[in-house]
Tab-separated table of C-alpha atoms in Angstrom:
chain	number	residue	atom	x	y	z
A	2	MET	CA	5.042	-23.776	18.996
A	3	SER	CA	2.746	-22.560	21.690
A	4	THR	CA	-0.804	-22.346	21.580
A	5	LYS	CA	-1.281	-19.204	23.356
A	6	TRP	CA	-2.556	-16.222	21.236
A	7	LEU	CA	0.143	-14.782	19.767
A	8	LYS	CA	0.563	-10.701	18.821
A	9	SER	CA	2.175	-10.057	15.457
A	10	LEU	CA	5.481	-12.091	14.865
A	11	VAL	CA	7.062	-9.118	13.712
A	12	LEU	CA	5.970	-5.279	13.713
A	13	SER	CA	4.883	-5.101	10.227
A	14	GLY	CA	2.509	-7.877	10.675
A	15	ALA	CA	4.420	-10.548	8.586
A	16	LEU	CA	4.002	-14.211	9.675
A	17	VAL	CA	7.716	-15.188	9.288
A	18	THR	CA	7.693	-19.176	8.784
A	19	THR	CA	8.902	-20.965	6.115
A	20	GLY	CA	5.822	-23.157	5.707
A	21	LEU	CA	3.806	-19.868	5.549
A	22	PHE	CA	5.843	-18.183	2.340
A	23	ALA	CA	5.823	-21.554	0.685
A	24	SER	CA	1.881	-21.539	0.619
A	25	ALA	CA	1.786	-17.916	-0.290
A	26	ALA	CA	3.647	-18.318	-3.569
A	27	THR	CA	0.728	-20.163	-4.882
A	28	THR	CA	-2.022	-18.345	-3.553
A	29	HIS	CA	-4.043	-16.513	-6.118
A	30	ALA	CA	-2.785	-14.325	-8.955
A	31	ALA	CA	-0.508	-11.057	-9.137
A	32	ILE	CA	-2.177	-8.353	-7.130
A	33	PRO	CA	-3.370	-5.685	-9.789
A	34	ASP	CA	-2.782	-2.154	-9.546
A	35	GLY	CA	-5.117	0.746	-8.291
A	36	VAL	CA	-7.264	-1.030	-5.748
A	37	LYS	CA	-7.566	1.021	-2.529
A	38	VAL	CA	-9.345	0.869	0.800
A	39	GLN	CA	-10.785	3.717	2.480
A	40	ILE	CA	-11.882	4.004	6.066
A	41	ASN	CA	-14.618	6.877	6.603
A	42	ASP	CA	-12.895	9.815	4.681
A	43	HIS	CA	-9.459	8.779	4.295
A	44	LEU	CA	-7.270	6.200	2.282
A	45	VAL	CA	-5.585	3.503	4.606
A	46	ASP	CA	-1.968	3.267	3.814
A	47	PHE	CA	-0.244	-0.146	2.920
A	48	PRO	CA	3.430	0.468	3.498
A	49	ASP	CA	3.915	-2.948	1.708
A	50	ALA	CA	1.188	-5.527	1.405
A	51	MET	CA	-1.502	-4.503	-1.036
A	52	PRO	CA	-5.214	-5.054	-1.204
A	53	TYR	CA	-6.193	-7.081	-4.384
A	54	LEU	CA	-9.368	-8.220	-6.301
A	55	TYR	CA	-9.652	-11.947	-6.977
A	56	GLN	CA	-12.956	-13.034	-8.828
A	57	GLY	CA	-14.704	-10.133	-7.715
A	58	SER	CA	-14.027	-10.129	-4.053
A	59	LEU	CA	-11.839	-7.371	-2.441
A	60	MET	CA	-8.940	-8.846	-0.406
A	61	ILE	CA	-7.573	-6.870	2.161
A	62	PRO	CA	-4.590	-7.131	4.538
A	63	LEU	CA	-6.035	-7.650	7.936
A	64	ARG	CA	-3.222	-6.131	9.769
A	65	ALA	CA	-3.142	-2.815	8.169
A	66	VAL	CA	-6.877	-2.364	8.248
A	67	ALA	CA	-7.167	-3.300	11.630
A	68	ASP	CA	-4.498	-0.913	12.786
A	69	ASP	CA	-6.118	1.846	10.992
A	70	LEU	CA	-9.419	0.764	12.765
A	71	GLY	CA	-7.711	0.808	16.070
A	72	TYR	CA	-8.584	-3.338	16.474
A	73	LYS	CA	-6.690	-5.693	18.351
A	74	VAL	CA	-5.149	-8.577	16.129
A	75	GLU	CA	-3.668	-11.832	17.568
A	76	HIS	CA	-2.344	-14.850	15.781
A	77	GLN	CA	-1.984	-18.375	16.487
A	78	MET	CA	-0.088	-20.648	14.043
A	79	ILE	CA	-1.750	-24.254	13.397
A	80	ASN	CA	-1.213	-27.515	11.535
A	81	ASN	CA	2.546	-27.293	11.797
A	82	ASP	CA	2.778	-23.590	10.929
A	83	SER	CA	1.117	-23.924	7.578
A	84	GLN	CA	-1.945	-22.151	8.934
A	85	VAL	CA	-2.897	-19.547	11.045
A	86	ARG	CA	-5.743	-18.696	13.417
A	87	VAL	CA	-6.880	-15.047	13.805
A	88	LYS	CA	-8.784	-13.274	16.671
A	89	VAL	CA	-9.877	-9.838	15.779
A	90	THR	CA	-11.174	-7.728	18.633
A	91	GLY	CA	-12.680	-4.318	18.221
A	92	ASN	CA	-15.920	-2.331	18.278
A	93	GLY	CA	-17.554	-4.624	21.088
A	94	HIS	CA	-16.718	-7.623	18.942
A	95	VAL	CA	-14.673	-10.522	18.690
A	96	LEU	CA	-14.096	-12.398	15.429
A	97	GLU	CA	-12.342	-15.777	15.198
A	98	LEU	CA	-11.269	-17.125	12.049
A	99	GLU	CA	-8.765	-19.579	10.209
A	100	SER	CA	-6.924	-19.277	6.939
A	101	GLY	CA	-8.317	-21.499	4.041
A	102	LYS	CA	-11.909	-21.869	5.866
A	103	VAL	CA	-15.263	-20.202	5.694
A	104	LYS	CA	-16.460	-21.034	8.792
A	105	ALA	CA	-15.572	-18.534	11.509
A	106	LYS	CA	-16.958	-17.203	14.937
A	107	VAL	CA	-18.492	-13.822	15.869
A	108	ASP	CA	-18.823	-13.196	19.647
A	109	ASN	CA	-18.752	-17.245	19.913
A	110	ARG	CA	-21.544	-17.443	17.160
A	111	SER	CA	-20.835	-19.539	14.350
A	112	VAL	CA	-20.643	-17.760	10.930
A	113	THR	CA	-20.126	-18.333	7.253
A	114	LEU	CA	-17.526	-16.011	5.550
A	115	ARG	CA	-18.132	-15.157	1.807
A	116	THR	CA	-14.614	-16.104	0.804
A	117	PRO	CA	-12.109	-17.802	3.403
A	118	PRO	CA	-9.191	-15.962	4.743
A	119	VAL	CA	-5.612	-16.698	2.661
A	120	ILE	CA	-2.028	-16.089	3.268
A	121	LYS	CA	-0.292	-14.271	0.789
A	122	ASN	CA	3.386	-13.032	0.887
A	123	GLY	CA	3.382	-13.971	4.805
A	124	ARG	CA	0.423	-11.503	5.269
A	125	VAL	CA	-3.097	-12.804	6.066
A	126	TYR	CA	-5.739	-11.308	3.670
A	127	VAL	CA	-9.674	-11.441	4.310
A	128	HIS	CA	-12.520	-10.313	2.351
A	129	ILE	CA	-13.452	-6.675	3.040
A	130	ARG	CA	-16.825	-7.878	4.174
A	131	SER	CA	-15.357	-10.064	6.762
A	132	ILE	CA	-14.717	-6.841	8.513
A	133	GLY	CA	-17.484	-4.782	7.438
A	134	ASP	CA	-20.222	-7.179	8.193
A	135	HIS	CA	-19.283	-8.533	11.373
A	136	PHE	CA	-18.172	-5.269	12.930
A	137	GLY	CA	-21.130	-3.316	12.198
A	138	HIS	CA	-19.446	-1.270	9.536
A	139	ILE	CA	-21.341	0.082	6.074
A	140	VAL	CA	-19.453	-1.413	3.135
A	141	GLN	CA	-19.105	0.169	-0.074
A	142	TRP	CA	-17.307	-0.642	-3.816
A	143	ASP	CA	-16.633	2.455	-5.906
A	144	ALA	CA	-16.002	0.670	-9.195
A	145	ASN	CA	-14.973	3.738	-11.216
A	146	ASN	CA	-11.718	4.502	-8.739
A	147	GLU	CA	-11.646	0.991	-7.430
A	148	ILE	CA	-11.898	1.866	-3.852
A	149	GLY	CA	-13.456	-0.454	-1.099
A	150	ILE	CA	-15.062	1.958	1.461
A	151	LEU	CA	-15.588	1.046	5.122
A	152	GLY	CA	-18.039	3.395	6.999
A	153	ALA	CA	-16.722	2.600	10.391
A	154	ASP	CA	-18.896	5.472	11.790
A	155	GLY	CA	-22.068	3.892	10.168
A	156	LYS	CA	-22.442	6.448	7.506
A	157	TYR	CA	-21.665	6.420	3.879
A	158	HIS	CA	-18.875	8.143	2.131
A	159	ALA	CA	-18.028	9.593	-1.117
A	160	PRO	CA	-14.353	8.289	-2.578
A	161	ALA	CA	-11.499	10.039	-0.839
A	162	TRP	CA	-9.545	9.617	-3.966
A	163	TYR	CA	-10.651	9.932	-7.801
A	164	LYS	CA	-8.778	8.656	-10.581
A	165	PRO	CA	-7.020	11.449	-12.556
A	166	ALA	CA	-8.369	12.118	-16.023
A	167	VAL	CA	-5.900	10.434	-18.578
A	168	PRO	CA	-4.235	13.315	-20.813
A	169	ASP	CA	-3.516	12.790	-24.300
A	170	ASN	CA	0.220	11.664	-25.324
A	171	ASP	CA	1.252	15.198	-26.554
A	172	THR	CA	-0.286	16.848	-23.282
A	173	ALA	CA	1.433	14.069	-21.105
A	174	SER	CA	4.543	14.335	-22.819
A	175	SER	CA	5.046	17.968	-22.259
A	176	VAL	CA	3.854	17.848	-18.552
A	177	LYS	CA	6.854	15.059	-18.147
A	178	LYS	CA	9.432	17.269	-19.844
A	179	ALA	CA	8.226	19.953	-17.551
A	180	ILE	CA	8.591	17.805	-14.217
A	181	VAL	CA	11.884	16.782	-15.014
A	182	SER	CA	12.942	20.522	-16.298
A	183	THR	CA	11.659	21.804	-13.092
A	184	ALA	CA	13.153	19.170	-10.795
A	185	LYS	CA	16.665	19.881	-11.986
A	186	GLN	CA	16.202	23.626	-10.978
A	187	TYR	CA	16.631	22.314	-7.457
A	188	ILE	CA	19.731	20.330	-7.629
A	189	GLY	CA	21.867	21.375	-4.498
A	190	VAL	CA	18.800	22.486	-2.066
A	191	PRO	CA	19.912	20.737	0.987
A	192	TYR	CA	18.143	17.907	2.660
A	193	GLN	CA	15.759	18.585	5.747
A	194	TRP	CA	13.376	16.072	7.394
A	195	GLY	CA	10.092	16.864	6.699
A	196	GLY	CA	11.055	19.765	4.140
A	197	THR	CA	8.625	20.592	1.308
A	198	SER	CA	9.862	23.874	0.098
A	199	PRO	CA	13.090	24.944	-1.515
A	200	SER	CA	14.593	26.120	1.654
A	201	GLY	CA	14.748	22.020	2.278
A	202	PHE	CA	13.267	18.747	0.899
A	203	ASP	CA	12.887	15.160	2.138
A	204	CYS	CA	12.208	12.817	-0.716
A	205	SER	CA	8.688	13.031	-0.658
A	206	GLY	CA	8.231	16.392	0.049
A	207	PHE	CA	10.271	17.155	-3.051
A	208	VAL	CA	8.395	14.963	-5.386
A	209	THR	CA	5.032	16.542	-4.251
A	210	TYR	CA	6.253	19.818	-4.546
A	211	ILE	CA	7.709	19.452	-8.309
A	212	PHE	CA	4.354	17.687	-9.181
A	213	ASN	CA	2.347	20.300	-7.328
A	214	LYS	CA	3.679	22.850	-9.831
A	215	GLN	CA	1.782	20.605	-12.613
A	216	ASP	CA	-1.446	20.726	-10.755
A	217	ILE	CA	-0.970	16.836	-9.801
A	218	THR	CA	-1.650	15.855	-6.028
A	219	LEU	CA	0.251	12.846	-4.715
A	220	PRO	CA	0.333	11.253	-1.351
A	221	ARG	CA	2.841	13.017	1.094
A	222	THR	CA	4.766	10.114	1.776
A	223	SER	CA	6.733	7.571	-0.259
A	224	SER	CA	5.214	4.582	0.987
A	225	GLY	CA	1.773	6.279	0.311
A	226	MET	CA	2.688	7.021	-3.202
A	227	TYR	CA	3.677	3.785	-3.646
A	228	SER	CA	0.532	2.176	-2.426
A	229	SER	CA	-1.871	4.500	-3.762
A	230	ALA	CA	-0.580	6.588	-6.614
A	231	GLY	CA	-0.485	5.823	-10.291
A	232	THR	CA	0.154	2.694	-12.076
A	233	SER	CA	3.049	0.276	-11.686
A	234	VAL	CA	5.480	-0.136	-14.741
A	235	SER	CA	8.208	-2.530	-15.536
A	236	LYS	CA	10.305	0.179	-17.367
A	237	PRO	CA	10.175	3.473	-16.224
A	238	GLU	CA	9.914	6.672	-18.720
A	239	GLN	CA	10.762	10.475	-18.072
A	240	GLY	CA	8.378	11.778	-15.263
A	241	ASP	CA	7.607	8.320	-13.632
A	242	LEU	CA	8.126	7.739	-10.060
A	243	VAL	CA	10.815	5.508	-8.740
A	244	PHE	CA	10.796	3.526	-5.402
A	245	PHE	CA	13.273	1.801	-3.202
A	246	ALA	CA	12.477	-0.432	0.048
A	247	SER	CA	14.338	-1.830	2.695
A	248	GLY	CA	12.956	-4.607	4.971
A	249	GLY	CA	9.814	-5.058	2.917
A	250	LYS	CA	9.069	-1.000	3.427
A	251	VAL	CA	9.561	1.534	0.973
A	252	PHE	CA	11.917	4.488	2.470
A	253	HIS	CA	12.698	6.554	-0.606
A	254	VAL	CA	11.033	7.985	-3.935
A	255	GLY	CA	12.545	9.979	-6.547
A	256	ILE	CA	11.852	11.259	-10.380
A	257	TYR	CA	12.952	9.223	-13.222
A	258	ILE	CA	14.597	11.653	-15.931
A	259	GLY	CA	15.698	8.957	-18.410
A	260	GLY	CA	19.047	7.436	-19.232
A	261	ASN	CA	18.743	5.076	-16.177
A	262	GLN	CA	18.678	8.224	-13.858
A	263	PHE	CA	16.770	9.798	-11.437
A	264	ILE	CA	16.515	12.900	-9.337
A	265	SER	CA	15.748	12.807	-5.635
A	266	ALA	CA	16.028	14.382	-2.255
A	267	THR	CA	18.908	12.536	-0.497
A	268	SER	CA	20.890	13.051	2.684
A	269	ASP	CA	23.488	14.995	0.353
A	270	GLY	CA	20.693	17.325	-0.833
A	271	VAL	CA	18.777	17.117	-4.328
A	272	LYS	CA	20.857	15.445	-6.699
A	273	ILE	CA	20.858	13.031	-9.748
A	274	ASP	CA	21.909	9.345	-9.224
A	275	SER	CA	21.769	6.120	-11.183
A	276	LEU	CA	19.550	3.286	-10.999
A	277	GLY	CA	22.781	1.168	-11.783
A	278	ASN	CA	24.343	2.658	-8.760
A	279	SER	CA	25.866	-0.054	-6.496
A	280	TYR	CA	23.520	0.982	-3.470
A	281	TRP	CA	20.370	2.019	-5.123
A	282	LYS	CA	20.320	-0.924	-7.485
A	283	ASN	CA	19.915	-3.374	-4.700
A	284	VAL	CA	17.041	-1.483	-2.797
A	285	TYR	CA	15.186	-0.495	-6.054
A	286	VAL	CA	11.543	-1.949	-6.057
A	287	GLY	CA	9.762	-0.468	-8.992
A	288	ALA	CA	8.124	2.374	-10.987
A	289	LYS	CA	4.800	4.014	-11.184
A	290	LYS	CA	3.245	6.185	-14.074
A	291	VAL	CA	1.240	9.027	-12.552
A	292	MET	CA	-0.017	10.634	-15.747
């Protein structure tokens, strides 16, 4: 492969090589739920690759965070495409690093990183301080809400999201039933791109509308819900969110109503479908409990 600096090999920032995916499968433990990254006063939206904690270190998907900051990221494959050299340019600085190595350069000056960059599921991950320390950003960790905060504006920030109080079982059960019952009242409402009202819904607009009626606030997009709302569950229960993706990106969300069925706003309007449907079962990527 050419040794020229390469921009992202695909738009999503995935490094699509056989060697990279093979090494990623053995890199670190599974990603725990709930870890988030905030830049100034807003949460970073992670459409697929998620931040995670490893031995007390917050590892973040470099591409998503750099894009949010407006930084330029370039990749160069090395060592028979088994590793990657990355160059990040922004805020008047240039950071050069390699996967698996703690030695790096900032503005051509040698530095030692706290944790080496890693490749996981085709994405490059770095310690949050690799960005914060070397680009002049304040770094905070809010343990209660599991949010790593980058103060790119040089200021300290309060969390942009707080974990909701956990209701008791009886309260949660009644709220879930109310969500399902309310959702069914809108069966037949037409689909409308960007719609958030009974005159027309898109998928995430429908879900946020229904949950807002129970004073539960969710991110506006399906990818935002998938990345930052609630906790993943292996088997959905009534009132949980169910997600669907294609090409590694979440594109649809619905509300599980029980009996292997869910309700959502589709191109045919608000309707009930089965998770066992030949189409939906092939794009289903999981469920999340938000209460």
